[in-house]
Amino acid sequence: MSEYVIEMNHIRKEFPGIVANDDITLQLKKGEIHALLGENGAGKSTLMSVLFGLYQPEAGEIKKDGKVVKINNPNDATELGIGMVHQHFKLIEVFTVLDNIILGAETTGALGFLKKKEAREKVIALSEKYGLKVDVDAKVEDITVGMQQRVEILKMLYRDNEILIFDEPTAVLTPQEIDELMEIMRGFAKEGKSILFITHKLNEIMAVSDRVSVLRKGKYIGTVNTKDTNKQELSNMMVGRPVQLELQKKEAHPTDPVLRVEGLTVPSKLHKNNAVEDVSFDVRAGEVLCIAGIDGNGQTELVYGLTGLEKATAGKITLQGQDISKASIRQRAHAGMSHIPEDRHKHGLVLSFTLEQNMVLQKYKEKRFQNHGFIKFDEVRKYSEKLIEDFDVRSGQGPITVARSMSGGNQQKAIIAREIDRDEPLMIAVQPTRGLDVGAIEHIHKMIVQERDKGHAVLLVSLELEEVLGVSDRILVMYEGEIVGELDPKKTTPEELGLYMSGAKRQEKFKKGGGVDA
Ligand code: ADP
Ligand code: MG
Protein backbone atom coordinates (compact mmCIF):
# COMPACT_ATOMS: atom_id res chain seq x y z
CA MET A 1 0.00 0.00 0.00
CA SER A 2 1.25 3.41 -0.90
CA GLU A 3 2.26 5.91 1.74
CA TYR A 4 0.13 8.44 -0.11
CA VAL A 5 -3.64 8.60 -0.50
CA ILE A 6 -3.26 10.91 -3.46
CA GLU A 7 -0.37 11.45 -5.81
CA MET A 8 -0.46 13.94 -8.63
CA ASN A 9 2.53 13.31 -10.86
CA HIS A 10 3.90 15.61 -13.57
CA ILE A 11 0.60 17.41 -14.05
CA ARG A 12 0.43 19.88 -16.91
CA LYS A 13 -2.57 22.07 -17.57
CA GLU A 14 -2.60 24.83 -20.14
CA PHE A 15 -4.98 27.64 -20.83
CA PRO A 16 -4.76 29.76 -23.97
CA GLY A 17 -1.45 31.58 -23.70
CA ILE A 18 -0.50 30.26 -20.28
CA VAL A 19 0.75 27.08 -18.67
CA ALA A 20 -1.12 27.15 -15.37
CA ASN A 21 0.42 23.89 -14.14
CA ASP A 22 3.82 22.93 -15.54
CA ASP A 23 5.03 19.49 -14.43
CA ILE A 24 3.58 19.63 -10.93
CA THR A 25 3.91 16.91 -8.35
CA LEU A 26 1.88 16.77 -5.18
CA GLN A 27 1.77 13.92 -2.72
CA LEU A 28 -0.82 13.81 0.02
CA LYS A 29 -0.37 11.53 3.03
CA LYS A 30 -3.30 9.99 4.82
CA GLY A 31 -4.33 12.03 7.83
CA GLU A 32 -2.18 15.05 7.10
CA ILE A 33 -3.00 18.69 6.59
CA HIS A 34 -1.07 19.63 3.50
CA ALA A 35 -0.90 23.30 2.66
CA LEU A 36 -0.59 24.46 -0.92
CA LEU A 37 1.10 27.82 -0.98
CA GLY A 38 1.56 30.20 -3.87
CA GLU A 39 0.95 33.74 -4.98
CA ASN A 40 -2.11 34.71 -6.91
CA GLY A 41 -2.08 33.02 -10.27
CA ALA A 42 0.50 30.42 -9.21
CA GLY A 43 -1.82 27.63 -10.36
CA LYS A 44 -3.22 26.34 -7.07
CA SER A 45 -6.92 26.39 -7.94
CA THR A 46 -6.15 24.90 -11.34
CA LEU A 47 -4.29 21.99 -9.77
CA MET A 48 -7.12 21.35 -7.34
CA SER A 49 -9.67 21.57 -10.14
CA VAL A 50 -7.71 18.89 -11.95
CA LEU A 51 -7.90 16.70 -8.85
CA PHE A 52 -11.61 17.37 -8.52
CA GLY A 53 -12.26 16.47 -12.16
CA LEU A 54 -13.20 19.94 -13.34
CA TYR A 55 -10.25 20.12 -15.74
CA GLN A 56 -8.48 17.42 -17.71
CA PRO A 57 -4.70 17.77 -17.62
CA GLU A 58 -2.68 17.66 -20.85
CA ALA A 59 -0.09 15.46 -19.17
CA GLY A 60 0.52 13.64 -15.93
CA GLU A 61 -1.31 11.09 -13.84
CA ILE A 62 -3.26 10.90 -10.61
CA LYS A 63 -2.99 7.96 -8.22
CA LYS A 64 -5.37 7.11 -5.42
CA ASP A 65 -3.89 4.70 -2.87
CA GLY A 66 -1.13 3.85 -5.32
CA LYS A 67 -3.41 3.03 -8.24
CA VAL A 68 -3.76 5.23 -11.31
CA VAL A 69 -7.24 6.70 -11.58
CA LYS A 70 -9.02 8.76 -14.20
CA ILE A 71 -11.11 11.62 -12.85
CA ASN A 72 -13.31 12.81 -15.68
CA ASN A 73 -15.72 14.91 -13.67
CA PRO A 74 -16.67 15.82 -10.10
CA ASN A 75 -18.85 12.72 -9.84
CA ASP A 76 -15.77 10.58 -10.38
CA ALA A 77 -14.03 12.61 -7.69
CA THR A 78 -16.90 12.05 -5.27
CA GLU A 79 -16.76 8.32 -6.02
CA LEU A 80 -13.12 8.39 -4.98
CA GLY A 81 -13.98 10.24 -1.79
CA ILE A 82 -12.62 13.61 -2.91
CA GLY A 83 -14.54 16.74 -1.95
CA MET A 84 -13.81 20.41 -2.54
CA VAL A 85 -14.81 23.69 -0.97
CA HIS A 86 -14.34 26.16 -3.77
CA GLN A 87 -12.81 29.61 -3.50
CA HIS A 88 -16.12 31.03 -4.65
CA PHE A 89 -18.89 29.03 -3.07
CA LYS A 90 -21.15 27.15 -5.39
CA LEU A 91 -24.35 27.17 -3.36
CA ILE A 92 -27.82 27.89 -4.71
CA GLU A 93 -29.01 31.01 -2.96
CA VAL A 94 -32.75 30.37 -2.98
CA PHE A 95 -32.43 26.80 -1.71
CA THR A 96 -32.32 25.91 1.96
CA VAL A 97 -29.17 24.76 3.65
CA LEU A 98 -30.46 21.20 3.74
CA ASP A 99 -31.36 21.13 0.06
CA ASN A 100 -27.98 22.51 -0.88
CA ILE A 101 -26.22 19.84 1.12
CA ILE A 102 -28.11 16.91 -0.33
CA LEU A 103 -28.38 18.29 -3.87
CA GLY A 104 -26.95 15.77 -6.31
CA ALA A 105 -26.51 13.14 -3.61
CA GLU A 106 -30.18 12.41 -3.03
CA THR A 107 -30.92 8.82 -2.25
CA THR A 108 -33.74 7.96 -4.60
CA GLY A 109 -36.79 5.97 -3.67
CA ALA A 110 -40.50 5.97 -4.12
CA LEU A 111 -40.91 7.36 -0.64
CA GLY A 112 -38.81 10.41 -1.29
CA PHE A 113 -40.03 12.34 1.69
CA LEU A 114 -38.87 9.67 4.12
CA LYS A 115 -35.41 9.78 2.58
CA LYS A 116 -35.37 13.51 3.12
CA LYS A 117 -36.02 12.93 6.79
CA GLU A 118 -33.05 10.58 6.94
CA ALA A 119 -30.94 13.11 5.08
CA ARG A 120 -31.93 15.79 7.52
CA GLU A 121 -30.99 13.63 10.48
CA LYS A 122 -27.65 12.79 8.93
CA VAL A 123 -26.88 16.47 8.31
CA ILE A 124 -27.83 17.44 11.84
CA ALA A 125 -25.75 14.61 13.28
CA LEU A 126 -22.73 15.66 11.23
CA SER A 127 -23.13 19.28 12.17
CA GLU A 128 -23.23 18.40 15.85
CA LYS A 129 -20.36 15.95 15.66
CA TYR A 130 -18.00 18.47 14.03
CA GLY A 131 -19.28 21.64 15.63
CA LEU A 132 -20.40 23.01 12.26
CA LYS A 133 -23.26 25.20 13.38
CA VAL A 134 -25.87 25.71 10.67
CA ASP A 135 -29.59 26.30 10.46
CA VAL A 136 -30.69 23.56 8.06
CA ASP A 137 -33.94 25.30 7.17
CA ALA A 138 -32.52 28.74 6.45
CA LYS A 139 -32.18 29.89 2.87
CA VAL A 140 -28.59 30.28 1.78
CA GLU A 141 -29.17 33.89 0.73
CA ASP A 142 -30.04 34.74 4.33
CA ILE A 143 -27.01 33.26 6.08
CA THR A 144 -23.52 34.65 6.68
CA VAL A 145 -20.54 33.68 4.54
CA GLY A 146 -19.12 31.86 7.53
CA MET A 147 -22.21 29.69 7.67
CA GLN A 148 -22.19 29.22 3.89
CA GLN A 149 -18.75 27.81 4.23
CA ARG A 150 -19.92 25.40 6.89
CA VAL A 151 -22.62 24.30 4.47
CA GLU A 152 -19.93 23.58 1.86
CA ILE A 153 -17.98 21.56 4.42
CA LEU A 154 -21.09 19.61 5.41
CA LYS A 155 -21.65 18.85 1.74
CA MET A 156 -18.31 17.05 1.66
CA LEU A 157 -18.99 15.21 4.91
CA TYR A 158 -22.46 14.21 3.75
CA ARG A 159 -20.84 12.48 0.79
CA ASP A 160 -18.45 10.69 3.13
CA ASN A 161 -15.45 12.32 1.48
CA GLU A 162 -12.10 11.35 2.96
CA ILE A 163 -9.97 13.75 0.97
CA LEU A 164 -10.98 17.33 1.59
CA ILE A 165 -9.83 20.24 -0.53
CA PHE A 166 -10.20 23.75 0.90
CA ASP A 167 -9.49 26.45 -1.69
CA GLU A 168 -8.61 29.66 0.19
CA PRO A 169 -11.26 29.03 2.83
CA THR A 170 -10.13 31.77 5.20
CA ALA A 171 -10.30 34.71 2.79
CA VAL A 172 -13.88 35.49 3.76
CA LEU A 173 -13.74 34.71 7.48
CA THR A 174 -13.25 36.67 10.68
CA PRO A 175 -10.30 35.76 12.92
CA GLN A 176 -12.61 33.82 15.24
CA GLU A 177 -14.10 31.90 12.35
CA ILE A 178 -10.60 31.18 11.07
CA ASP A 179 -9.64 29.71 14.45
CA GLU A 180 -12.76 27.59 14.43
CA LEU A 181 -12.05 26.35 10.93
CA MET A 182 -8.50 25.40 11.90
CA GLU A 183 -9.87 23.46 14.86
CA ILE A 184 -12.32 21.67 12.57
CA MET A 185 -9.55 20.82 10.11
CA ARG A 186 -7.41 19.42 12.92
CA GLY A 187 -10.35 17.28 13.99
CA PHE A 188 -10.73 15.90 10.47
CA ALA A 189 -7.04 15.04 10.28
CA LYS A 190 -7.14 13.30 13.64
CA GLU A 191 -9.90 11.08 12.29
CA GLY A 192 -7.71 10.09 9.37
CA LYS A 193 -9.15 12.39 6.74
CA SER A 194 -6.56 13.95 4.46
CA ILE A 195 -6.67 17.67 3.83
CA LEU A 196 -5.41 19.95 1.10
CA PHE A 197 -5.48 23.51 2.34
CA ILE A 198 -4.84 26.35 -0.08
CA THR A 199 -3.81 29.70 1.27
CA HIS A 200 -1.27 32.43 0.83
CA LYS A 201 -1.36 33.38 4.49
CA LEU A 202 1.77 32.21 6.20
CA ASN A 203 0.40 32.44 9.74
CA GLU A 204 -2.30 29.95 8.91
CA ILE A 205 0.15 27.56 7.37
CA MET A 206 2.41 27.68 10.40
CA ALA A 207 -0.58 27.20 12.71
CA VAL A 208 -2.27 24.23 11.15
CA SER A 209 -0.36 22.36 8.45
CA ASP A 210 1.92 19.34 8.64
CA ARG A 211 3.61 19.90 5.30
CA VAL A 212 3.66 22.64 2.68
CA SER A 213 4.06 22.45 -1.07
CA VAL A 214 4.92 25.66 -2.88
CA LEU A 215 3.98 26.63 -6.41
CA ARG A 216 5.34 29.63 -8.26
CA LYS A 217 4.15 30.82 -11.67
CA GLY A 218 2.78 27.39 -12.56
CA LYS A 219 5.90 25.53 -11.45
CA TYR A 220 6.50 23.20 -8.52
CA ILE A 221 9.11 24.68 -6.17
CA GLY A 222 9.22 22.10 -3.39
CA THR A 223 7.64 20.51 -0.34
CA VAL A 224 8.81 21.09 3.24
CA ASN A 225 7.79 19.96 6.71
CA THR A 226 6.11 22.83 8.52
CA LYS A 227 8.06 22.25 11.71
CA ASP A 228 11.35 22.51 9.80
CA THR A 229 10.56 25.80 8.08
CA ASN A 230 9.53 29.37 8.91
CA LYS A 231 7.60 32.22 7.39
CA GLN A 232 10.63 33.87 5.88
CA GLU A 233 11.75 30.73 4.07
CA LEU A 234 8.23 30.04 2.82
CA SER A 235 7.73 33.54 1.47
CA ASN A 236 11.09 33.44 -0.25
CA MET A 237 10.11 30.14 -1.90
CA MET A 238 6.77 31.59 -2.90
CA VAL A 239 8.11 34.83 -4.39
CA GLY A 240 11.50 33.66 -5.58
CA ARG A 241 13.52 36.34 -3.81
CA PRO A 242 14.02 37.49 -0.24
CA VAL A 243 10.97 39.39 0.96
CA GLN A 244 10.85 41.85 3.79
CA LEU A 245 7.88 40.56 5.75
CA GLU A 246 7.51 43.29 8.28
CA LEU A 247 6.96 46.84 7.13
CA GLN A 248 9.53 49.20 8.60
CA LYS A 249 8.05 52.53 9.54
CA LYS A 250 8.70 55.35 11.93
CA GLU A 251 6.28 56.67 14.50
CA ALA A 252 3.53 58.82 12.97
CA HIS A 253 3.37 62.53 13.84
CA PRO A 254 -0.10 63.55 12.77
CA THR A 255 -0.97 67.24 12.67
CA ASP A 256 -4.18 68.95 11.51
CA PRO A 257 -7.19 67.18 10.05
CA VAL A 258 -7.15 67.09 6.25
CA LEU A 259 -10.48 65.32 5.94
CA ARG A 260 -13.35 65.83 8.34
CA VAL A 261 -16.44 63.65 8.09
CA GLU A 262 -19.51 64.50 10.18
CA GLY A 263 -22.64 62.39 10.35
CA LEU A 264 -22.22 60.91 6.91
CA THR A 265 -25.15 58.75 5.82
CA VAL A 266 -25.18 56.89 2.52
CA PRO A 267 -28.11 54.83 1.26
CA SER A 268 -27.69 51.23 0.19
CA LYS A 269 -28.16 50.19 -3.41
CA LEU A 270 -29.19 46.68 -2.46
CA HIS A 271 -31.30 47.08 0.64
CA LYS A 272 -33.76 49.57 2.03
CA ASN A 273 -31.61 50.58 5.01
CA ASN A 274 -28.61 52.88 4.94
CA ALA A 275 -25.27 51.33 4.05
CA VAL A 276 -23.50 54.03 6.06
CA GLU A 277 -25.26 55.47 9.07
CA ASP A 278 -24.17 58.66 10.80
CA VAL A 279 -20.42 58.14 10.52
CA SER A 280 -17.98 60.76 11.81
CA PHE A 281 -14.19 60.83 11.86
CA ASP A 282 -11.12 62.87 10.93
CA VAL A 283 -8.06 61.91 8.95
CA ARG A 284 -5.06 63.99 9.91
CA ALA A 285 -2.03 64.98 7.91
CA GLY A 286 0.78 62.53 8.54
CA GLU A 287 -1.30 59.52 9.54
CA VAL A 288 -2.65 56.37 7.95
CA LEU A 289 -6.15 55.84 9.23
CA CYS A 290 -7.52 52.43 8.44
CA ILE A 291 -11.15 51.46 8.14
CA ALA A 292 -11.27 47.79 9.03
CA GLY A 293 -14.22 45.46 8.73
CA ILE A 294 -15.60 42.38 7.10
CA ASP A 295 -16.56 42.88 3.48
CA GLY A 296 -20.00 44.37 3.06
CA ASN A 297 -20.29 46.42 6.23
CA GLY A 298 -20.56 49.75 4.46
CA GLN A 299 -16.92 50.42 3.67
CA THR A 300 -17.56 50.53 -0.07
CA GLU A 301 -20.45 52.95 0.31
CA LEU A 302 -18.47 55.10 2.74
CA VAL A 303 -15.82 55.61 0.10
CA TYR A 304 -18.48 56.20 -2.56
CA GLY A 305 -19.93 58.89 -0.32
CA LEU A 306 -16.54 60.52 0.20
CA THR A 307 -15.45 60.46 -3.42
CA GLY A 308 -18.82 61.44 -4.84
CA LEU A 309 -19.52 58.16 -6.61
CA GLU A 310 -22.69 57.96 -4.55
CA LYS A 311 -24.87 60.77 -3.11
CA ALA A 312 -24.89 61.00 0.65
CA THR A 313 -28.30 61.69 2.18
CA ALA A 314 -26.92 63.43 5.24
CA GLY A 315 -23.69 64.67 6.70
CA LYS A 316 -20.87 67.04 5.95
CA ILE A 317 -17.51 66.38 4.35
CA THR A 318 -14.74 68.94 4.70
CA LEU A 319 -11.50 68.60 2.77
CA GLN A 320 -8.70 71.05 3.52
CA GLY A 321 -11.24 73.36 5.14
CA GLN A 322 -13.48 73.34 2.08
CA ASP A 323 -17.01 71.93 2.27
CA ILE A 324 -17.18 69.34 -0.51
CA SER A 325 -20.41 67.64 0.59
CA LYS A 326 -22.16 68.65 -2.63
CA ALA A 327 -19.17 68.71 -4.96
CA SER A 328 -18.85 66.54 -8.08
CA ILE A 329 -16.34 63.72 -8.36
CA ARG A 330 -13.98 65.86 -10.38
CA GLN A 331 -14.31 68.84 -8.05
CA ARG A 332 -13.48 66.66 -5.09
CA ALA A 333 -10.45 65.25 -6.84
CA HIS A 334 -9.24 68.77 -7.53
CA ALA A 335 -9.94 69.86 -3.99
CA GLY A 336 -7.12 67.56 -2.94
CA MET A 337 -8.18 63.93 -3.06
CA SER A 338 -6.60 61.01 -4.83
CA HIS A 339 -8.37 57.66 -4.96
CA ILE A 340 -7.25 54.11 -5.45
CA PRO A 341 -10.65 52.54 -6.04
CA GLU A 342 -11.88 49.15 -4.97
CA ASP A 343 -13.09 48.23 -8.42
CA ARG A 344 -10.19 48.96 -10.70
CA HIS A 345 -12.11 48.05 -13.82
CA LYS A 346 -15.14 50.19 -13.12
CA HIS A 347 -13.52 53.21 -11.49
CA GLY A 348 -9.77 52.86 -11.92
CA LEU A 349 -8.98 52.44 -15.57
CA VAL A 350 -10.48 52.90 -18.98
CA LEU A 351 -9.77 49.39 -20.18
CA SER A 352 -9.87 50.19 -23.88
CA PHE A 353 -7.33 53.02 -23.44
CA THR A 354 -3.61 52.53 -23.48
CA LEU A 355 -1.52 52.58 -20.36
CA GLU A 356 -0.21 56.10 -21.10
CA GLN A 357 -3.71 57.45 -21.72
CA ASN A 358 -4.79 56.00 -18.41
CA MET A 359 -1.84 57.60 -16.68
CA VAL A 360 -2.95 61.12 -17.65
CA LEU A 361 -6.72 60.73 -17.24
CA GLN A 362 -6.94 63.57 -14.71
CA LYS A 363 -3.90 65.43 -15.98
CA TYR A 364 -4.20 65.78 -19.73
CA LYS A 365 -5.59 69.30 -19.40
CA GLU A 366 -2.50 70.50 -17.58
CA LYS A 367 -0.20 72.91 -19.39
CA ARG A 368 2.67 70.49 -19.59
CA PHE A 369 0.56 68.07 -21.62
CA GLN A 370 -1.22 70.61 -23.82
CA ASN A 371 -0.30 73.24 -26.31
CA HIS A 372 -3.20 75.40 -27.57
CA GLY A 373 -5.62 72.50 -27.15
CA PHE A 374 -3.33 69.93 -28.72
CA ILE A 375 -2.04 67.07 -26.61
CA LYS A 376 1.73 66.92 -26.41
CA PHE A 377 2.05 63.23 -27.08
CA ASP A 378 5.77 63.07 -26.49
CA GLU A 379 5.28 64.62 -23.02
CA VAL A 380 2.57 62.09 -22.19
CA ARG A 381 4.88 59.33 -23.36
CA LYS A 382 7.82 60.62 -21.30
CA TYR A 383 5.67 61.04 -18.22
CA SER A 384 4.13 57.57 -18.43
CA GLU A 385 7.49 55.96 -19.11
CA LYS A 386 8.79 57.49 -15.92
CA LEU A 387 5.83 56.22 -13.87
CA ILE A 388 6.14 52.77 -15.41
CA GLU A 389 9.81 52.73 -14.47
CA ASP A 390 9.37 54.10 -10.93
CA PHE A 391 6.50 51.81 -10.01
CA ASP A 392 7.66 48.72 -11.89
CA VAL A 393 4.47 48.40 -13.95
CA ARG A 394 4.95 45.40 -16.21
CA SER A 395 3.14 45.03 -19.51
CA GLY A 396 3.62 43.71 -23.02
CA GLN A 397 4.25 46.98 -24.86
CA GLY A 398 4.98 49.62 -22.23
CA PRO A 399 3.06 52.92 -22.59
CA ILE A 400 1.05 51.76 -25.59
CA THR A 401 -0.21 48.54 -24.01
CA VAL A 402 -3.99 48.42 -23.93
CA ALA A 403 -5.02 48.38 -20.25
CA ARG A 404 -7.39 45.47 -20.75
CA SER A 405 -4.57 43.14 -21.70
CA MET A 406 -2.57 43.72 -18.53
CA SER A 407 -2.60 41.41 -15.51
CA GLY A 408 -4.68 42.53 -12.54
CA GLY A 409 -1.65 43.18 -10.38
CA ASN A 410 -0.06 45.45 -12.94
CA GLN A 411 -3.29 47.29 -13.60
CA GLN A 412 -3.39 47.97 -9.88
CA LYS A 413 0.20 49.18 -9.85
CA ALA A 414 -0.59 51.53 -12.73
CA ILE A 415 -3.49 53.07 -10.81
CA ILE A 416 -1.41 53.44 -7.67
CA ALA A 417 1.42 55.04 -9.61
CA ARG A 418 -0.96 57.57 -11.14
CA GLU A 419 -2.73 58.39 -7.90
CA ILE A 420 0.40 58.71 -5.79
CA ASP A 421 2.00 60.91 -8.40
CA ARG A 422 -0.92 63.32 -8.20
CA ASP A 423 0.53 64.25 -4.84
CA GLU A 424 -2.74 65.29 -3.19
CA PRO A 425 -3.05 65.99 0.55
CA LEU A 426 -5.54 63.14 0.97
CA MET A 427 -5.19 59.68 -0.50
CA ILE A 428 -8.05 57.22 -0.22
CA ALA A 429 -6.83 53.69 -0.88
CA VAL A 430 -9.36 50.88 -0.99
CA GLN A 431 -7.91 47.40 -0.77
CA PRO A 432 -4.81 48.58 -2.60
CA THR A 433 -3.09 45.20 -2.44
CA ARG A 434 -5.98 42.89 -3.18
CA GLY A 435 -4.95 40.23 -5.62
CA LEU A 436 -1.30 41.22 -5.51
CA ASP A 437 1.61 38.99 -4.62
CA VAL A 438 3.80 39.37 -1.59
CA GLY A 439 6.51 41.24 -3.46
CA ALA A 440 4.13 43.83 -4.90
CA ILE A 441 2.40 44.19 -1.53
CA GLU A 442 5.73 44.99 0.10
CA HIS A 443 6.31 47.73 -2.49
CA ILE A 444 2.85 49.27 -2.18
CA HIS A 445 2.92 49.33 1.62
CA LYS A 446 6.20 51.21 1.48
CA MET A 447 4.64 53.74 -0.88
CA ILE A 448 1.66 54.28 1.41
CA VAL A 449 3.95 54.98 4.34
CA GLN A 450 5.97 57.35 2.15
CA GLU A 451 2.79 59.27 1.41
CA ARG A 452 2.20 59.60 5.13
CA ASP A 453 5.77 60.66 5.75
CA LYS A 454 5.37 63.39 3.14
CA GLY A 455 2.71 64.80 5.45
CA HIS A 456 -0.28 63.57 3.48
CA ALA A 457 -3.35 62.03 5.08
CA VAL A 458 -4.08 58.47 4.07
CA LEU A 459 -7.43 56.75 4.46
CA LEU A 460 -6.88 53.04 3.95
CA VAL A 461 -9.80 50.65 3.62
CA SER A 462 -8.73 47.07 4.00
CA LEU A 463 -10.16 43.63 4.66
CA GLU A 464 -6.75 42.12 5.37
CA LEU A 465 -5.92 42.02 9.05
CA GLU A 466 -2.20 41.88 8.49
CA GLU A 467 -2.42 44.97 6.33
CA VAL A 468 -4.61 46.76 8.85
CA LEU A 469 -2.23 46.03 11.71
CA GLY A 470 0.98 46.48 9.76
CA VAL A 471 0.33 49.68 7.84
CA SER A 472 -2.09 51.84 9.82
CA ASP A 473 -1.45 54.29 12.64
CA ARG A 474 -5.03 54.24 13.83
CA ILE A 475 -7.91 51.85 13.19
CA LEU A 476 -11.65 52.42 12.98
CA VAL A 477 -13.77 49.29 12.75
CA MET A 478 -16.97 49.39 10.72
CA TYR A 479 -19.82 47.05 11.44
CA GLU A 480 -23.22 47.19 9.76
CA GLY A 481 -22.63 50.69 8.47
CA GLU A 482 -21.40 52.20 11.71
CA ILE A 483 -18.10 52.80 13.43
CA VAL A 484 -18.00 50.51 16.46
CA GLY A 485 -14.47 50.92 17.72
CA GLU A 486 -11.26 52.91 17.51
CA LEU A 487 -8.10 50.92 18.10
CA ASP A 488 -4.38 51.48 18.28
CA PRO A 489 -2.64 48.96 16.00
CA LYS A 490 0.32 48.81 18.37
CA LYS A 491 -1.90 47.78 21.27
CA THR A 492 -4.59 45.61 19.75
CA THR A 493 -4.52 41.99 18.57
CA PRO A 494 -6.15 40.25 15.60
CA GLU A 495 -8.50 38.57 18.06
CA GLU A 496 -9.67 41.83 19.58
CA LEU A 497 -10.07 43.37 16.15
CA GLY A 498 -12.13 40.35 15.15
CA LEU A 499 -14.54 40.88 18.03
CA TYR A 500 -15.31 44.36 16.78
CA MET A 501 -15.47 43.24 13.15
CA SER A 502 -18.05 40.58 13.95
CA GLY A 503 -20.19 42.93 16.02
CA ALA A 504 -19.49 41.11 19.29
CA LYS A 505 -17.88 44.17 20.80
CA ARG A 506 -18.59 47.90 20.61
CA GLN A 507 -16.88 50.75 22.42
CA GLU A 508 -18.90 52.91 24.78
CA LYS A 509 -18.31 56.10 22.81
CA PHE A 510 -19.81 54.51 19.70
CA LYS A 511 -22.94 53.22 21.41
CA LYS A 512 -26.18 54.70 20.23
CA GLY A 513 -28.21 56.72 22.71
CA GLY A 514 -31.93 56.20 23.14
CA GLY A 515 -31.90 52.42 23.08
CA VAL A 516 -32.29 51.94 19.34
CA ASP A 517 -31.30 48.42 18.28
CA ALA A 518 -27.87 48.32 19.88
P1 ADP B 1 -4.20 30.51 -8.10
O1 ADP B 1 -5.37 29.68 -7.64
O2 ADP B 1 -2.89 29.98 -7.63
O3 ADP B 1 -4.35 31.95 -7.78
P2 ADP B 1 -5.13 29.78 -10.75
O4 ADP B 1 -4.94 28.30 -10.77
O5 ADP B 1 -6.50 30.28 -10.53
O6 ADP B 1 -4.13 30.42 -9.70
O7 ADP B 1 -4.62 30.40 -12.10
C1 ADP B 1 -3.36 30.07 -12.68
C2 ADP B 1 -3.23 30.80 -14.01
O8 ADP B 1 -4.13 30.25 -14.94
C3 ADP B 1 -3.55 32.27 -13.93
O9 ADP B 1 -2.68 32.97 -14.77
C4 ADP B 1 -4.98 32.35 -14.43
O10 ADP B 1 -5.21 33.61 -15.02
C5 ADP B 1 -5.02 31.22 -15.43
N1 ADP B 1 -6.34 30.61 -15.49
C6 ADP B 1 -6.99 29.99 -14.47
N2 ADP B 1 -8.18 29.50 -14.87
C7 ADP B 1 -8.30 29.83 -16.17
C8 ADP B 1 -9.30 29.59 -17.17
N3 ADP B 1 -10.42 28.91 -16.90
N4 ADP B 1 -9.07 30.08 -18.41
C9 ADP B 1 -7.94 30.74 -18.70
N5 ADP B 1 -6.95 30.99 -17.84
C10 ADP B 1 -7.11 30.54 -16.57
MG1 MG C 1 -7.07 30.28 -6.58
XYZ file of N, CA and C and ligand atoms in Angstrom, residues 40-41 43-46 87 167-168 198, ligand 2:
31
model
N -0.984 34.709 -5.996
C -2.110 34.709 -6.910
C -1.663 34.320 -8.302
N -2.402 33.424 -8.911
C -2.078 33.022 -10.271
C -0.999 31.957 -10.346
N -1.290 28.874 -9.770
C -1.817 27.634 -10.357
C -2.447 26.692 -9.342
N -2.690 27.188 -8.143
C -3.219 26.337 -7.065
C -4.641 25.844 -7.370
N -5.521 26.785 -7.674
C -6.916 26.395 -7.941
C -6.986 25.475 -9.154
N -6.152 25.749 -10.146
C -6.150 24.901 -11.339
C -5.779 23.472 -10.958
N -13.161 28.250 -3.886
C -12.808 29.612 -3.504
C -14.060 30.495 -3.543
N -10.153 25.446 -0.852
C -9.492 26.446 -1.689
C -9.664 27.837 -1.074
N -8.614 28.353 -0.495
C -8.610 29.657 0.186
C -9.834 29.860 1.075
N -5.467 25.312 0.736
C -4.836 26.354 -0.078
C -4.915 27.693 0.627
Mg -7.071 30.280 -6.580
